[in-house]
mmCIF file with all atom_site columns, C-alpha atoms in Angstrom:
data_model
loop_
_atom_site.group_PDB
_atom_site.id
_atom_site.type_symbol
_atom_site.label_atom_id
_atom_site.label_alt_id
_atom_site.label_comp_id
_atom_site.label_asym_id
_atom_site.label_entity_id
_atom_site.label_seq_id
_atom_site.pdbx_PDB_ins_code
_atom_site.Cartn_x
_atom_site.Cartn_y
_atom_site.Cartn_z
_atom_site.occupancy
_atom_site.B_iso_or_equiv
_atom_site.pdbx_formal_charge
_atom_site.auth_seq_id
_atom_site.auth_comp_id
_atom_site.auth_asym_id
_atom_site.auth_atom_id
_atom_site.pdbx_PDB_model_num
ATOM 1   C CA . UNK A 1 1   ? 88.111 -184.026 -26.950 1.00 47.00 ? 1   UNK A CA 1
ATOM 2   C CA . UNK A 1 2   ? 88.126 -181.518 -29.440 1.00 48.00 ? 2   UNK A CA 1
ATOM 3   C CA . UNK A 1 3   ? 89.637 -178.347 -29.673 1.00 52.00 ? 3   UNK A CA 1
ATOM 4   C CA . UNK A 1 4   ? 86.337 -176.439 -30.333 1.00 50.00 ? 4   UNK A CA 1
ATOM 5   C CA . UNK A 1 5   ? 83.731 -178.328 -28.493 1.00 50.00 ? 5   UNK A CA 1
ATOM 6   C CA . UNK A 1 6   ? 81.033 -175.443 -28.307 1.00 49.00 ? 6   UNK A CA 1
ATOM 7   C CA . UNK A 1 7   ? 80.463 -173.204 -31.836 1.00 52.00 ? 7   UNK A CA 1
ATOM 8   C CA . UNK A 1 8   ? 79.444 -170.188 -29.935 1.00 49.00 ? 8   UNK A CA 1
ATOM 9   C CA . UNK A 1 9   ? 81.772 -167.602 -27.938 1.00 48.00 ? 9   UNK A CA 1
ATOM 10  C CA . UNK A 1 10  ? 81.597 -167.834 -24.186 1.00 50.00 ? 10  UNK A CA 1
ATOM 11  C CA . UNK A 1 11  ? 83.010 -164.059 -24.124 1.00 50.00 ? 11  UNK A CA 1
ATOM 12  C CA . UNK A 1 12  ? 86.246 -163.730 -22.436 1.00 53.00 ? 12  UNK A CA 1
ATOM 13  C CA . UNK A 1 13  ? 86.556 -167.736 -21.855 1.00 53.00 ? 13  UNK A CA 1
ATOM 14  C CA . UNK A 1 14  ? 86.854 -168.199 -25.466 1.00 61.00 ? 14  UNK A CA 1
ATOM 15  C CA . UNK A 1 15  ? 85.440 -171.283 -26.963 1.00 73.00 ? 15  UNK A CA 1
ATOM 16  C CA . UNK A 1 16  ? 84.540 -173.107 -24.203 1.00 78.00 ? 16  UNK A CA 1
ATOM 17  C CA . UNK A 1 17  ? 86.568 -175.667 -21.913 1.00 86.00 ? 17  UNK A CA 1
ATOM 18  C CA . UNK A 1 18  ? 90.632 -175.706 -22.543 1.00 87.00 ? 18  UNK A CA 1
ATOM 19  C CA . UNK A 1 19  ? 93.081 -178.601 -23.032 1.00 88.00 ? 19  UNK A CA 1
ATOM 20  C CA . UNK A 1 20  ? 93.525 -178.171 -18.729 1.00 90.00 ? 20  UNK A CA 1
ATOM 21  C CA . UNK A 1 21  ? 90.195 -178.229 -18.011 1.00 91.00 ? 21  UNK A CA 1
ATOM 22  C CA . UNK A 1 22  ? 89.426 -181.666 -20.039 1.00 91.00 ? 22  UNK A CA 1
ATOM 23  C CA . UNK A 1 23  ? 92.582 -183.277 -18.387 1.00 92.00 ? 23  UNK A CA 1
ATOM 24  C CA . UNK A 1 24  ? 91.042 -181.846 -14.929 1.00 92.00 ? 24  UNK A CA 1
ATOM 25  C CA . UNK A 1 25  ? 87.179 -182.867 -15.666 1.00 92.00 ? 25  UNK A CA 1
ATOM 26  C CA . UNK A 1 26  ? 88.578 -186.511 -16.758 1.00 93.00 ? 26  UNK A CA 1
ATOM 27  C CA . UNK A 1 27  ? 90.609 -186.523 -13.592 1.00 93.00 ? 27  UNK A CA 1
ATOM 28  C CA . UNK A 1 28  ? 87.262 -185.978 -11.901 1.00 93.00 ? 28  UNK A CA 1
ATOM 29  C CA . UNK A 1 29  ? 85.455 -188.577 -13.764 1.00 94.00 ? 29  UNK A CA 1
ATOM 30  C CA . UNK A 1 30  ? 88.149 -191.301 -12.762 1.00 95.00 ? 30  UNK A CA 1
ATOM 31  C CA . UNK A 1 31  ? 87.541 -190.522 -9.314  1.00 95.00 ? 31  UNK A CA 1
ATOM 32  C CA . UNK A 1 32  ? 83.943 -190.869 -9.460  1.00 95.00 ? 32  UNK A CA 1
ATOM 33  C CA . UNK A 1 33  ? 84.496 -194.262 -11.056 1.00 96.00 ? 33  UNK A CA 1
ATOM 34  C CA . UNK A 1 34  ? 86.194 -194.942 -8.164  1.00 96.00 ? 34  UNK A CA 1
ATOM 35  C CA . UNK A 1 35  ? 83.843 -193.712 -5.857  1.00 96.00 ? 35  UNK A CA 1
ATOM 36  C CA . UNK A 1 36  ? 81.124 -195.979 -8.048  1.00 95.00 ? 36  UNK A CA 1
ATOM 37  C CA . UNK A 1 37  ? 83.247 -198.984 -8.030  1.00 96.00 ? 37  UNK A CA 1
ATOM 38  C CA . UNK A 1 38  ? 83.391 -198.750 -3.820  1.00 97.00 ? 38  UNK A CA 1
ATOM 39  C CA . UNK A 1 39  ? 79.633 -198.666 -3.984  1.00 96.00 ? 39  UNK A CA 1
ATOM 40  C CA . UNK A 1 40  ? 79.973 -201.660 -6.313  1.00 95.00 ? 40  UNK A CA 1
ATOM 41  C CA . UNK A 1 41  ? 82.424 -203.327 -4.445  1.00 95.00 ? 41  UNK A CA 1
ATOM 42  C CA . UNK A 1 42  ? 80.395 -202.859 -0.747  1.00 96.00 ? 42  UNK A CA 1
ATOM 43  C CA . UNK A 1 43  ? 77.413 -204.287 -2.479  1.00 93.00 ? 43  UNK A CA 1
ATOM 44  C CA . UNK A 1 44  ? 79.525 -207.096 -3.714  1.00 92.00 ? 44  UNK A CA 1
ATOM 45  C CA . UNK A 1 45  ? 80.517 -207.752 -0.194  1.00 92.00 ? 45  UNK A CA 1
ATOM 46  C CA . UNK A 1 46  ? 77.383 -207.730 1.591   1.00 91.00 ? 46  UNK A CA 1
ATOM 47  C CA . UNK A 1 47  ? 75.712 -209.975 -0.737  1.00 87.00 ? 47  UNK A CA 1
ATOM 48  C CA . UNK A 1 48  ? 78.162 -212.401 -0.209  1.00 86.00 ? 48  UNK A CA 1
ATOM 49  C CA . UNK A 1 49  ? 77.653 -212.205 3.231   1.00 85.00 ? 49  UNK A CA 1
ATOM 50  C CA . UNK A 1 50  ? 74.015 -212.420 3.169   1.00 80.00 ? 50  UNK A CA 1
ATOM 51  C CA . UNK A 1 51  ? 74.750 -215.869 1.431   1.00 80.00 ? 51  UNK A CA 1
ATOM 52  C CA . UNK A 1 52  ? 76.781 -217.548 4.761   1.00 76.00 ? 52  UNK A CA 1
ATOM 53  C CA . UNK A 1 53  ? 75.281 -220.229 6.546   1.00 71.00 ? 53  UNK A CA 1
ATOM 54  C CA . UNK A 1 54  ? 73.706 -218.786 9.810   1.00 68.00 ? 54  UNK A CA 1
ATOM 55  C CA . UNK A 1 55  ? 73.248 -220.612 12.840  1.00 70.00 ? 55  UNK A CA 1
ATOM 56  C CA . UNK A 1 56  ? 70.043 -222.559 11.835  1.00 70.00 ? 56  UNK A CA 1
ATOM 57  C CA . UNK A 1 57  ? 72.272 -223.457 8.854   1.00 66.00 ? 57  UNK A CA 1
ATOM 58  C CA . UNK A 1 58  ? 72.131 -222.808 4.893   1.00 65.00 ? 58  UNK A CA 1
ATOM 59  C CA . UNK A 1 59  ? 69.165 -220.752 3.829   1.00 67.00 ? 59  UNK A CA 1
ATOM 60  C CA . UNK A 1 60  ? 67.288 -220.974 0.885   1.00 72.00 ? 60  UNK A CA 1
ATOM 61  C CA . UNK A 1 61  ? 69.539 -222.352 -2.234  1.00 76.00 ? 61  UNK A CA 1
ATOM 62  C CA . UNK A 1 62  ? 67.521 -220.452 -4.558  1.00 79.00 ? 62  UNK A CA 1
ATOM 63  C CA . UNK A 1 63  ? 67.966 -217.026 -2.792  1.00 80.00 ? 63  UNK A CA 1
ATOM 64  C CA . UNK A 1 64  ? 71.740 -217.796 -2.210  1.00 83.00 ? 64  UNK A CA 1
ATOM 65  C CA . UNK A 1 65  ? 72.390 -218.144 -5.496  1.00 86.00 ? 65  UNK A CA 1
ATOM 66  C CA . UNK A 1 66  ? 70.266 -215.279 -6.650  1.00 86.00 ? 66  UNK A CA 1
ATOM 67  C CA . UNK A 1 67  ? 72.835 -213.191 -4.446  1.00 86.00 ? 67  UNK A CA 1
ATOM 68  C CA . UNK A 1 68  ? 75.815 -214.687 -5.448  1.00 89.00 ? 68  UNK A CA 1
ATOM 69  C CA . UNK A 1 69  ? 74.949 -213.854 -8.994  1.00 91.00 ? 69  UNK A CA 1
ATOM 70  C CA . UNK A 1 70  ? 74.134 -210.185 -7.983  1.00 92.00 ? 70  UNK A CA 1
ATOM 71  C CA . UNK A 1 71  ? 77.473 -210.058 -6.002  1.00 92.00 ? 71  UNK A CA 1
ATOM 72  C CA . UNK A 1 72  ? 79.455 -211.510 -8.952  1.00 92.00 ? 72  UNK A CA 1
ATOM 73  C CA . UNK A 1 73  ? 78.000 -208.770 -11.148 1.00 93.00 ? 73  UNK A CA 1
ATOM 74  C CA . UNK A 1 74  ? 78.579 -205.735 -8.690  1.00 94.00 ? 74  UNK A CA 1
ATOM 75  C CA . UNK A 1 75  ? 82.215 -206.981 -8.369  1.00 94.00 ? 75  UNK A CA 1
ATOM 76  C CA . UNK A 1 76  ? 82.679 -207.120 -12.377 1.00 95.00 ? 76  UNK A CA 1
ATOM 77  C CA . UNK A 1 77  ? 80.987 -203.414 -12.807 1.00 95.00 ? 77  UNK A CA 1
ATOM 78  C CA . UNK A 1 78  ? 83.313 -202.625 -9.922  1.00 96.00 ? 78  UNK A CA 1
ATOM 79  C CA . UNK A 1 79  ? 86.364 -203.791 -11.864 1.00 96.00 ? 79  UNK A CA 1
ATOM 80  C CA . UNK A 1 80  ? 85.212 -202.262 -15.116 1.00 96.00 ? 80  UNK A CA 1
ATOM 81  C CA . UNK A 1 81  ? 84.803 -199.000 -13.164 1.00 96.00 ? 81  UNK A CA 1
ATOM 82  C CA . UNK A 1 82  ? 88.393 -198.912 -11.859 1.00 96.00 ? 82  UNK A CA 1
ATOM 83  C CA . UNK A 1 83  ? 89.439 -200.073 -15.068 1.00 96.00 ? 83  UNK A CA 1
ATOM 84  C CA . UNK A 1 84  ? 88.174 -197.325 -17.166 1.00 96.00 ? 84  UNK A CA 1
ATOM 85  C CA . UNK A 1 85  ? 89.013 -194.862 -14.153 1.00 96.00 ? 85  UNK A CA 1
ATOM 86  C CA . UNK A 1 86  ? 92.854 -195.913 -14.964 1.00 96.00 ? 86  UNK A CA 1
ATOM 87  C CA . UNK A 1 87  ? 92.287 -195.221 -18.785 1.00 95.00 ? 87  UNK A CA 1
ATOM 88  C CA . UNK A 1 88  ? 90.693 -191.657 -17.886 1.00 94.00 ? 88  UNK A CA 1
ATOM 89  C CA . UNK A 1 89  ? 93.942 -190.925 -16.519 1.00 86.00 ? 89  UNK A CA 1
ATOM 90  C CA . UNK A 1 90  ? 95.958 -191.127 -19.705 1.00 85.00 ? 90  UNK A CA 1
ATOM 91  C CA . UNK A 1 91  ? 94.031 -188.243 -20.626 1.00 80.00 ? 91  UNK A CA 1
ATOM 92  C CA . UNK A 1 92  ? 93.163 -189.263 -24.407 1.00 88.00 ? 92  UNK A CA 1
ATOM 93  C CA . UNK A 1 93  ? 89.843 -188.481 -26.213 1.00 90.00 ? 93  UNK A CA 1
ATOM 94  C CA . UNK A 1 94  ? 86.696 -190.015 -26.193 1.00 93.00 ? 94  UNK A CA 1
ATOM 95  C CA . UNK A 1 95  ? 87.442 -191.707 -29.393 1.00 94.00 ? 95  UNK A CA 1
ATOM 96  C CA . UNK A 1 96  ? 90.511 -193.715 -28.296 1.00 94.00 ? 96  UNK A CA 1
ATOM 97  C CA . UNK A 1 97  ? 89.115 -194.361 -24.707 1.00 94.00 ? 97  UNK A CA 1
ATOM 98  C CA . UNK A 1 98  ? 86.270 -196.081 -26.048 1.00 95.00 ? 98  UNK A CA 1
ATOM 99  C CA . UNK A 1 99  ? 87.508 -198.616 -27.288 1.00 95.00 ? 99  UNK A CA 1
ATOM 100 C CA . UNK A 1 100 ? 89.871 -199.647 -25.066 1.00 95.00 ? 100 UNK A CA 1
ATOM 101 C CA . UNK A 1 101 ? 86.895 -199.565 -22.577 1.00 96.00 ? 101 UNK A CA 1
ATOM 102 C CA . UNK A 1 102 ? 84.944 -201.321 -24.571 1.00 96.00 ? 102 UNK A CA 1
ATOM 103 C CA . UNK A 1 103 ? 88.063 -204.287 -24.847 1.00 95.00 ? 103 UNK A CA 1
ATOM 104 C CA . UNK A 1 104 ? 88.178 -203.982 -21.170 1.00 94.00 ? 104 UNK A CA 1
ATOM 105 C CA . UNK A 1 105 ? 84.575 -204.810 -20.956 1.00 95.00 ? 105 UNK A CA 1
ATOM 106 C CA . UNK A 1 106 ? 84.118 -207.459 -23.414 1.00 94.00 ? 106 UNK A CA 1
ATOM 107 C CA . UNK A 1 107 ? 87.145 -208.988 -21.114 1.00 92.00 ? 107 UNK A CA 1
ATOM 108 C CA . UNK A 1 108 ? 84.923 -209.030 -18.110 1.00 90.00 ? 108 UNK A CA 1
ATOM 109 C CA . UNK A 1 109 ? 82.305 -210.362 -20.055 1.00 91.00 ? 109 UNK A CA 1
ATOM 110 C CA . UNK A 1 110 ? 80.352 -207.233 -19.883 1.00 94.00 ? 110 UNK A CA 1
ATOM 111 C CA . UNK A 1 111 ? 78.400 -204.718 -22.531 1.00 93.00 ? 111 UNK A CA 1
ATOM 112 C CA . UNK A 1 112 ? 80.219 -201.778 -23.155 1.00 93.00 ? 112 UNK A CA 1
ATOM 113 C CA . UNK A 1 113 ? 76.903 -199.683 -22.287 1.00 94.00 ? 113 UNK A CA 1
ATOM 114 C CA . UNK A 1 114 ? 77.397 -201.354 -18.572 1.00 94.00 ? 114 UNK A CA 1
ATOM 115 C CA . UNK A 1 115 ? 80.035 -198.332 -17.676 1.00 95.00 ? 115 UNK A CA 1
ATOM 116 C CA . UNK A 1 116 ? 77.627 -195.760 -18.600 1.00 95.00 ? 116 UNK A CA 1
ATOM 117 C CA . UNK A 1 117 ? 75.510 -195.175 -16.044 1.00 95.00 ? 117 UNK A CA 1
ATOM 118 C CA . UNK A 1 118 ? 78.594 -194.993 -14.007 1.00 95.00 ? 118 UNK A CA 1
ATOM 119 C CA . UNK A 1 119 ? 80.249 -192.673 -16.044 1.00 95.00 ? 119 UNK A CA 1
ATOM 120 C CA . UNK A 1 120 ? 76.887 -190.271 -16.168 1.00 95.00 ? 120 UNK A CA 1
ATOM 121 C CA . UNK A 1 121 ? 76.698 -190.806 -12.357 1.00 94.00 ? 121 UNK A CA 1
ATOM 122 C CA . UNK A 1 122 ? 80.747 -189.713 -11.876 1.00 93.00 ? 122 UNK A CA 1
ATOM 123 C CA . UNK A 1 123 ? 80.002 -186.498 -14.019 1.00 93.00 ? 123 UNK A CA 1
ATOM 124 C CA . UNK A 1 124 ? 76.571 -185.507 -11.653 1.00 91.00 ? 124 UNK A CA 1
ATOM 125 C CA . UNK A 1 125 ? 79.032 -186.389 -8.448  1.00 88.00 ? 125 UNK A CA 1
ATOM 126 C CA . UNK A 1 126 ? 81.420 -183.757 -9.395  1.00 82.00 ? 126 UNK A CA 1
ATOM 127 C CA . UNK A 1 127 ? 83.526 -182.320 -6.343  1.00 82.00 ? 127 UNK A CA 1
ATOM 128 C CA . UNK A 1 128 ? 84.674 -179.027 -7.439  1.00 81.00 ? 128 UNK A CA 1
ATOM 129 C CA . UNK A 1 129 ? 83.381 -175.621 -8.287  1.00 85.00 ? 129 UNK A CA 1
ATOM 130 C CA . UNK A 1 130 ? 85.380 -175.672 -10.816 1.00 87.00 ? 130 UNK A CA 1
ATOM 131 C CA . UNK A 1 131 ? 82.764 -174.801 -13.745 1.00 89.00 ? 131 UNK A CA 1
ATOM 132 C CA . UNK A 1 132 ? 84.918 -175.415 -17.126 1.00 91.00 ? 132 UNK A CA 1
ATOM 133 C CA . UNK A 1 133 ? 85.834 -178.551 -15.670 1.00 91.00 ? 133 UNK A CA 1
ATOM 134 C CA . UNK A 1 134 ? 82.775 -179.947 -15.031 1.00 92.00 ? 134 UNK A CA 1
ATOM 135 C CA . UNK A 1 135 ? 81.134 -178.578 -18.574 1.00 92.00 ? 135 UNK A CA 1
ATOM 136 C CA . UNK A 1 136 ? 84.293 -180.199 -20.210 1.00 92.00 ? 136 UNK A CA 1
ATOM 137 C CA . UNK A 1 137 ? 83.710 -183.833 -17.636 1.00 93.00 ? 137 UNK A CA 1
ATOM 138 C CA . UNK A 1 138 ? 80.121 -183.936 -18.807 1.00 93.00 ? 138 UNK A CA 1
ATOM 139 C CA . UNK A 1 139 ? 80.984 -183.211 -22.469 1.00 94.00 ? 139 UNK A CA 1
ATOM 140 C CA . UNK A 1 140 ? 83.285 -186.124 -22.449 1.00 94.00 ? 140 UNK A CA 1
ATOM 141 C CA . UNK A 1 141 ? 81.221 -188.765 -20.589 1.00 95.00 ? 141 UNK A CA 1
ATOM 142 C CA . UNK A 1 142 ? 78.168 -187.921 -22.884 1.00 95.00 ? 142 UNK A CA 1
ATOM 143 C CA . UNK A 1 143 ? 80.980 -188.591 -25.747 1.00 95.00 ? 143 UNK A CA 1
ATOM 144 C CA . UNK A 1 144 ? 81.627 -192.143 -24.251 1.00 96.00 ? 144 UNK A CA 1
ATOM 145 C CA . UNK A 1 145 ? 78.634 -193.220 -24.080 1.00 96.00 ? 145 UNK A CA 1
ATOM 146 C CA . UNK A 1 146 ? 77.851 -192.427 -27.520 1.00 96.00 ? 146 UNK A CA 1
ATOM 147 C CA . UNK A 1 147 ? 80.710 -193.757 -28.647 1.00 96.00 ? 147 UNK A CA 1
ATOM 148 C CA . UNK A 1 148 ? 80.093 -197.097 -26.234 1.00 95.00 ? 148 UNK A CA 1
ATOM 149 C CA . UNK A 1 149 ? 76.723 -197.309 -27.372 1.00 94.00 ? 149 UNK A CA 1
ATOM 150 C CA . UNK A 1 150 ? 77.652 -197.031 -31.205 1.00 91.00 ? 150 UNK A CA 1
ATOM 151 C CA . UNK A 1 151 ? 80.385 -200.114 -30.197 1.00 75.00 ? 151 UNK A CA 1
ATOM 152 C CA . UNK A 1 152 ? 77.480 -202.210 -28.703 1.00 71.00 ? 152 UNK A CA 1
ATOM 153 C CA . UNK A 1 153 ? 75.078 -201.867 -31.386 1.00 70.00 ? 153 UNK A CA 1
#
């Protein structure tokens, strides 16, 4: 998060989003992590339960475990989410949240490129009208996932 993120003048704004409206458009990104990781963590779940025995018994072992897997992976993107919603909340810049996202997703056993479709989706889902906010939300989740996709390669 830079002091001067855009070059130009945006005439009485000044030079773009503030200090305050970074901390507010990370404060929205967090919460559509969260909002990802539910959608995650309901997919999880109904996998899972697509995999109990029924009354005829087990169903196919193949399929079964073809949904466990997919479960197991929603619920680690689901974690990953809620983790790096936590570390948007410390309000640092791009370049020190990536890697400790990155950590956090090596830990799950994930690439740290798996959080950003979530973190592009949490900066389209923005719930505000808040326009500096959401400029300055977007500018930092297209930083992390440079920055995430510069860690992976």
């Amino acid at each position: 998060m830079s002091e001067n993120v855009y070059e130009y003048n945006f005439g009485e704004m000044g030079q773009g989003p503030g200090p305050e409206d970074f901390a507010n458009g990370a404060a929205a990104l967090a919460a559509g992590l969260v909002r990802e990781a539910q959608a995650l963590a309901q997919t999880a779940a109904a996998l899972r339960a697509a995999t109990a025995a029924g009354p005829d018994g087990a169903g196919d072992v193949r399929r079964a475990r073809l949904a466990l897997h997919a479960g197991g992976e929603a619920a680690m993107r689901a974690a990953l989410a809620l983790d790096a919603a936590a570390m948007l909340g410390a309000n640092q810049a791009a370049a020190e949240l990536a890697p400790r996202i990155a950590d956090a997703a090596k830990r799950a056993g994930l690439s740290a490129t798996t959080i950003a479709p979530l973190l592009r989706a949490a900066a389209l889902d923005f719930r505000t009208d808040d326009a500096a906010a959401r400029i300055a939300a977007s500018t930092l989740a297209a930083e992390l996932c440079a920055l995430l996709a510069q860690d992976a390669a």
